[in-house]
């Protein structure tokens, strides 16, 4: 049996929540390895909708261990709020079912405030963040001034650590003309929440090593998408962490050999939230129709998603940079009823044809998509659970996508419901 890492193959919002939940039936441990509560996963199980941000999607399944790895930045207040929200839906999260890496950095109120100041500043370019403090928290992590989960175990030691942190943040705030952080108040807030968080804290790397030695199957769950990776995405309109599969090891405390199959999630079309380049974006009625049919609004922010045709150039690129072994194709049913559907197969830049997305932002803004057009399908694909249920033209569309991206479609999702899934190849079997 192979462990499986699940990552987004586009700009996020690809439907990872349902796929991870579906796969978690075959796993023993589910691990979040990067990002924060800027990510949003929607699960629909037996008519109940769960909207998760920090909690791994496997937490809704009884008998599974959910882990938040060291690569995640953890807002302790948001985590407790989310635990209470799923409890109201019948899911009881306890230290027996959830472990948080003790070396994970914390998101503090000052991080959220700094994110807000930057995004609303008249002198800076907005990046379209969720304003939840994710980026500033990662900055403090690499700046070696972060407050981490382990620091909550003994709040008496927090004073010097908070002082060191505020030397940096108060200088920034003075430059922005906003009030400095009250260190004593921050200390009181952390002291109050510490007893509620500490019971979940532990050495995640040891727990995963134990799981490996016992032959347990581990599912590594990413957030956002490979095109938002801090190194390989459409910089600077990216998230603040690595979102590719290589981060699954570093963000959870295991070795790369512990990750077997990498499943990339991609919609049958393309969406993006926030700012940044989007070669196949449809600023017309077709884009609006895709958005309406696909209910394309952000789980976390409620922001309307930009919509466009499937971009095989970008997904082929993320298959390489993300280390993707196979693709789970989602929301095929959203394209039901179109007379024609297009797929981007290349780019044109200043009269030259490209088969990849250039890294330069100015060039990204100038590229034009080259499309291949396919006959649509009139019959519905919604709820299909076998290839025999799919129209021939839909199957032709899928097969052509496989050729263009250089990866097999190993799972096909045809509705938000867990069981409306066609399994081509079980990722846990490698």
Coordinates of C-alpha atoms in Angstrom, one line a residue, residues 84-397:
X84 CA -17.0 24.0 17.9
X85 CA -18.7 24.4 14.5
X86 CA -18.2 20.8 13.5
X87 CA -19.2 19.7 17.0
X88 CA -22.6 21.4 16.3
X89 CA -22.8 19.1 13.3
X90 CA -22.2 16.0 15.3
X91 CA -18.4 15.7 15.0
X92 CA -16.6 15.6 18.3
X93 CA -12.9 16.5 17.9
X94 CA -10.7 15.5 20.8
X95 CA -6.9 15.0 21.4
X96 CA -7.5 11.4 20.6
X97 CA -8.7 12.3 17.1
X98 CA -6.6 15.4 16.4
X99 CA -2.9 16.2 16.9
X100 CA -1.3 19.5 16.2
X101 CA 2.4 19.7 15.5
X102 CA 4.1 21.3 18.5
X103 CA 6.6 23.1 16.2
X104 CA 3.8 24.7 14.1
X105 CA 3.9 28.6 14.1
X106 CA 0.9 30.5 15.5
X107 CA -1.1 33.2 13.7
X108 CA -1.7 36.0 16.2
X109 CA -4.0 39.0 16.1
X110 CA -1.1 41.2 15.0
X111 CA -0.6 39.0 11.9
X112 CA -4.3 39.5 10.9
X113 CA -4.0 43.2 11.4
X114 CA -0.8 43.5 9.4
X115 CA -2.4 41.5 6.5
X116 CA -5.4 43.9 6.6
X117 CA -3.2 47.1 6.7
X118 CA -1.2 45.9 3.7
X119 CA -4.2 44.9 1.6
X120 CA -6.0 48.2 2.2
X121 CA -3.0 50.5 2.0
X122 CA -3.2 53.1 -0.8
X123 CA 0.6 52.8 -1.3
X124 CA 0.8 49.0 -1.8
X125 CA -0.4 46.7 -4.5
X126 CA -3.1 44.3 -3.2
X127 CA -2.3 40.7 -3.7
X128 CA -5.9 39.5 -3.0
X129 CA -5.1 37.7 0.3
X130 CA -7.8 36.4 2.6
X131 CA -6.5 38.9 5.3
X132 CA -6.2 36.1 7.8
X133 CA -2.6 36.7 8.7
X134 CA -1.2 33.8 6.8
X135 CA 1.6 35.6 5.0
X136 CA 2.8 37.6 8.0
X137 CA 2.9 34.5 10.1
X138 CA 5.1 32.7 7.6
X139 CA 7.3 35.8 7.5
X140 CA 7.9 35.5 11.2
X141 CA 8.6 31.8 10.9
X142 CA 11.4 32.3 8.5
X143 CA 12.5 35.4 10.4
X144 CA 12.9 33.1 13.4
X145 CA 10.7 35.2 15.7
X146 CA 7.5 33.2 15.6
X147 CA 5.5 32.1 18.6
X148 CA 4.9 28.3 18.1
X149 CA 2.4 25.9 19.6
X150 CA 5.1 24.5 21.9
X151 CA 5.6 27.9 23.4
X152 CA 2.1 27.7 24.9
X153 CA 3.1 24.8 27.2
X154 CA 4.8 27.3 29.6
X155 CA 3.3 30.7 29.2
X156 CA 5.8 32.1 31.8
X157 CA 8.5 31.8 29.1
X158 CA 6.5 33.9 26.5
X159 CA 7.6 37.4 27.7
X160 CA 11.0 37.6 25.9
X161 CA 9.6 35.8 22.8
X162 CA 6.8 38.4 22.6
X163 CA 9.3 41.2 23.1
X164 CA 11.5 40.0 20.3
X165 CA 8.4 39.6 18.0
X166 CA 7.2 43.1 18.8
X167 CA 10.5 44.8 18.0
X168 CA 9.8 43.9 14.4
X169 CA 6.0 44.4 14.3
X170 CA 5.9 47.7 16.2
X171 CA 8.5 49.1 13.9
X172 CA 6.3 48.2 10.9
X173 CA 3.2 49.6 12.6
X174 CA 4.9 52.9 13.4
X175 CA 5.9 53.2 9.7
X176 CA 2.2 52.6 8.8
X177 CA 1.0 55.2 11.3
X178 CA -1.0 52.7 13.4
X179 CA -0.9 52.0 17.1
X180 CA 1.7 49.6 18.5
X181 CA 0.8 46.2 19.8
X182 CA 0.2 46.0 23.5
X183 CA 2.5 43.2 24.6
X184 CA 0.8 42.7 27.9
X185 CA -2.6 42.2 26.3
X186 CA -1.1 39.7 23.8
X187 CA 0.4 37.8 26.7
X188 CA -3.0 37.7 28.4
X189 CA -4.7 36.4 25.3
X190 CA -2.2 33.6 24.8
X191 CA -2.3 32.6 28.4
X192 CA -6.1 32.3 28.2
X193 CA -6.1 30.1 25.1
X194 CA -3.1 28.0 25.9
X195 CA -4.9 25.4 28.1
X196 CA -7.4 24.8 25.3
X197 CA -4.7 24.2 22.6
X198 CA -1.9 22.4 24.5
X199 CA -3.9 19.1 24.9
X200 CA -3.8 18.7 21.1
X201 CA -0.1 19.5 20.7
X202 CA 2.5 16.7 20.1
X203 CA 5.5 15.5 18.1
X204 CA 3.8 14.8 14.8
X205 CA 6.9 13.4 13.2
X206 CA 7.1 10.7 15.8
X207 CA 3.4 9.8 15.4
X208 CA 3.9 9.5 11.7
X209 CA 6.9 7.3 12.2
X210 CA 4.8 5.1 14.4
X211 CA 2.1 4.9 11.8
X212 CA 4.7 4.0 9.1
X213 CA 6.2 1.2 11.3
X214 CA 2.7 -0.2 11.9
X215 CA 1.9 -0.2 8.2
X216 CA -0.8 2.3 8.5
X217 CA -1.9 4.3 5.4
X218 CA -1.4 8.0 5.5
X219 CA -3.2 10.6 3.4
X220 CA -1.3 14.0 3.1
X221 CA -3.8 16.8 2.4
X222 CA -2.6 20.1 0.7
X223 CA -4.3 23.4 0.6
X224 CA -4.7 25.9 -2.2
X225 CA -3.1 24.7 -5.5
X226 CA 0.2 24.3 -7.2
X227 CA -0.2 27.5 -9.2
X228 CA -0.2 29.4 -5.9
X229 CA 3.1 27.8 -4.8
X230 CA 5.5 30.5 -3.4
X231 CA 8.2 29.2 -5.8
X232 CA 6.3 27.7 -8.8
X233 CA 3.2 29.7 -8.9
X234 CA 2.2 33.0 -10.6
X235 CA 4.3 35.1 -8.3
X236 CA 3.7 37.5 -6.6
X237 CA 0.0 36.5 -6.7
X238 CA 0.6 33.4 -4.7
X239 CA 0.2 32.0 -1.2
X240 CA 3.1 32.1 1.3
X241 CA 4.0 28.4 1.4
X242 CA 5.0 25.6 -0.9
X243 CA 1.9 23.9 -2.2
X244 CA 3.5 21.2 -4.3
X245 CA 3.8 17.6 -3.1
X246 CA 7.4 18.0 -2.0
X247 CA 6.1 20.0 0.9
X248 CA 4.1 17.1 2.2
X249 CA 7.3 15.6 3.6
X250 CA 8.8 18.8 4.9
X251 CA 5.5 20.1 6.3
X252 CA 4.8 16.9 8.3
X253 CA 8.2 15.7 9.4
X254 CA 8.7 12.6 7.3
X255 CA 10.9 11.7 4.4
X256 CA 10.1 11.9 0.7
X257 CA 10.2 8.1 0.4
X258 CA 7.1 8.0 2.7
X259 CA 5.0 9.6 0.0
X260 CA 4.0 7.2 -2.7
X261 CA 1.2 8.4 -5.0
X262 CA 0.6 12.1 -5.7
X263 CA -2.9 12.8 -6.7
X264 CA -3.5 16.2 -8.3
X265 CA -7.0 17.6 -8.3
X266 CA -8.2 19.6 -11.3
X267 CA -11.6 21.0 -12.3
X268 CA -12.8 20.2 -15.8
X269 CA -12.5 24.0 -16.3
X270 CA -10.4 26.6 -14.5
X271 CA -11.2 29.1 -11.7
X272 CA -9.2 31.6 -9.7
X273 CA -9.9 33.8 -6.7
X274 CA -8.2 37.2 -6.3
X275 CA -5.6 39.0 -8.4
X276 CA -3.1 37.6 -10.9
X277 CA -2.9 36.3 -14.4
X278 CA -5.5 34.0 -15.8
X279 CA -4.9 33.2 -19.5
X280 CA -8.3 31.4 -20.2
X281 CA -10.5 33.7 -18.1
X282 CA -13.9 34.2 -19.7
X283 CA -15.3 37.7 -19.0
X284 CA -18.5 37.0 -20.7
X285 CA -21.8 35.1 -20.4
X286 CA -20.0 31.7 -20.7
X287 CA -17.8 32.5 -17.7
X288 CA -20.9 33.7 -15.8
X289 CA -22.7 30.5 -16.7
X290 CA -19.9 28.3 -15.5
X291 CA -19.7 30.3 -12.3
X292 CA -23.5 30.0 -11.6
X293 CA -23.7 26.3 -12.4
X294 CA -20.5 25.5 -10.5
X295 CA -21.5 27.7 -7.5
X296 CA -18.1 29.3 -7.7
X297 CA -17.8 31.3 -4.5
X298 CA -15.0 30.9 -2.1
X299 CA -15.6 28.6 0.9
X300 CA -13.6 30.9 3.3
X301 CA -14.2 34.4 1.9
X302 CA -17.4 34.1 -0.2
X303 CA -15.6 35.9 -3.0
X304 CA -16.8 35.2 -6.5
X305 CA -14.3 33.1 -8.5
X306 CA -13.1 34.0 -11.9
X307 CA -13.9 31.3 -14.4
X308 CA -12.5 30.1 -17.7
X309 CA -11.8 27.1 -19.9
X310 CA -9.5 24.2 -18.9
X311 CA -5.9 25.2 -19.3
X312 CA -3.9 22.0 -20.3
X313 CA -0.7 24.0 -20.5
X314 CA -0.8 25.0 -16.8
X315 CA -1.9 21.6 -15.6
X316 CA 0.8 19.9 -17.6
X317 CA 3.3 22.2 -15.9
X318 CA 1.9 21.4 -12.4
X319 CA 2.0 17.7 -13.2
X320 CA 5.8 18.2 -13.5
X321 CA 6.5 20.8 -10.7
X322 CA 3.9 19.1 -8.3
X323 CA 5.2 15.6 -8.9
X324 CA 1.7 14.5 -9.8
X325 CA 1.1 10.7 -10.5
X326 CA -2.5 11.0 -11.6
X327 CA -5.4 13.5 -11.8
X328 CA -8.8 13.5 -10.1
X329 CA -11.0 15.5 -12.5
X330 CA -13.9 17.3 -10.8
X331 CA -17.0 19.2 -11.7
X332 CA -17.4 17.6 -15.2
X333 CA -21.1 18.0 -14.8
X334 CA -20.8 21.9 -14.8
X335 CA -20.0 21.6 -18.5
X336 CA -23.2 19.7 -19.3
X337 CA -25.3 21.3 -22.0
X338 CA -22.6 23.4 -23.7
X339 CA -22.6 23.0 -27.5
X340 CA -18.9 23.4 -27.6
X341 CA -16.1 23.3 -25.0
X342 CA -12.6 24.6 -25.4
X343 CA -9.3 23.5 -24.0
X344 CA -6.1 25.7 -24.0
X345 CA -3.3 23.7 -25.7
X346 CA -0.7 26.5 -26.0
X347 CA 0.1 30.2 -25.7
X348 CA 1.0 32.9 -28.1
X349 CA 3.4 35.6 -26.8
X350 CA 4.5 38.4 -29.1
X351 CA 4.0 36.2 -32.2
X352 CA 5.8 33.2 -30.7
X353 CA 4.1 30.0 -29.5
X354 CA 4.8 28.7 -26.0
X355 CA 4.1 25.3 -24.3
X356 CA 4.6 26.6 -20.8
X357 CA 3.7 29.6 -18.6
X358 CA 6.6 32.1 -18.6
X359 CA 7.8 33.1 -15.1
X360 CA 7.9 36.9 -15.9
X361 CA 4.7 38.6 -14.7
X362 CA 4.8 41.1 -17.6
X363 CA 4.9 38.2 -20.1
X364 CA 2.2 36.4 -18.3
X365 CA -0.1 39.4 -18.7
X366 CA 0.5 39.4 -22.5
X367 CA 0.0 35.8 -23.4
X368 CA -3.0 34.7 -25.4
X369 CA -4.5 31.2 -25.2
X370 CA -4.5 28.8 -28.2
X371 CA -7.7 26.7 -28.1
X372 CA -8.7 23.3 -29.3
X373 CA -12.5 23.0 -29.6
X374 CA -14.6 19.9 -28.7
X375 CA -18.2 19.0 -29.3
X376 CA -20.2 19.3 -26.1
X377 CA -22.6 16.8 -24.6
X378 CA -26.3 17.2 -24.2
X379 CA -26.8 14.4 -21.7
X380 CA -26.2 14.9 -18.0
X381 CA -23.0 13.6 -16.4
X382 CA -24.1 14.5 -12.9
X383 CA -24.1 11.6 -10.5
X384 CA -22.4 9.2 -13.0
X385 CA -20.6 6.3 -11.2
X386 CA -19.2 4.4 -14.2
X387 CA -17.8 5.2 -17.6
X388 CA -20.9 3.6 -19.1
X389 CA -22.9 6.4 -17.6
X390 CA -21.0 9.1 -19.5
X391 CA -21.7 10.5 -23.0
X392 CA -19.2 9.5 -25.6
X393 CA -18.3 13.1 -26.3
X394 CA -17.5 13.6 -22.5
X395 CA -15.2 10.6 -22.5
X396 CA -13.5 12.0 -25.6
X397 CA -12.9 15.3 -23.8

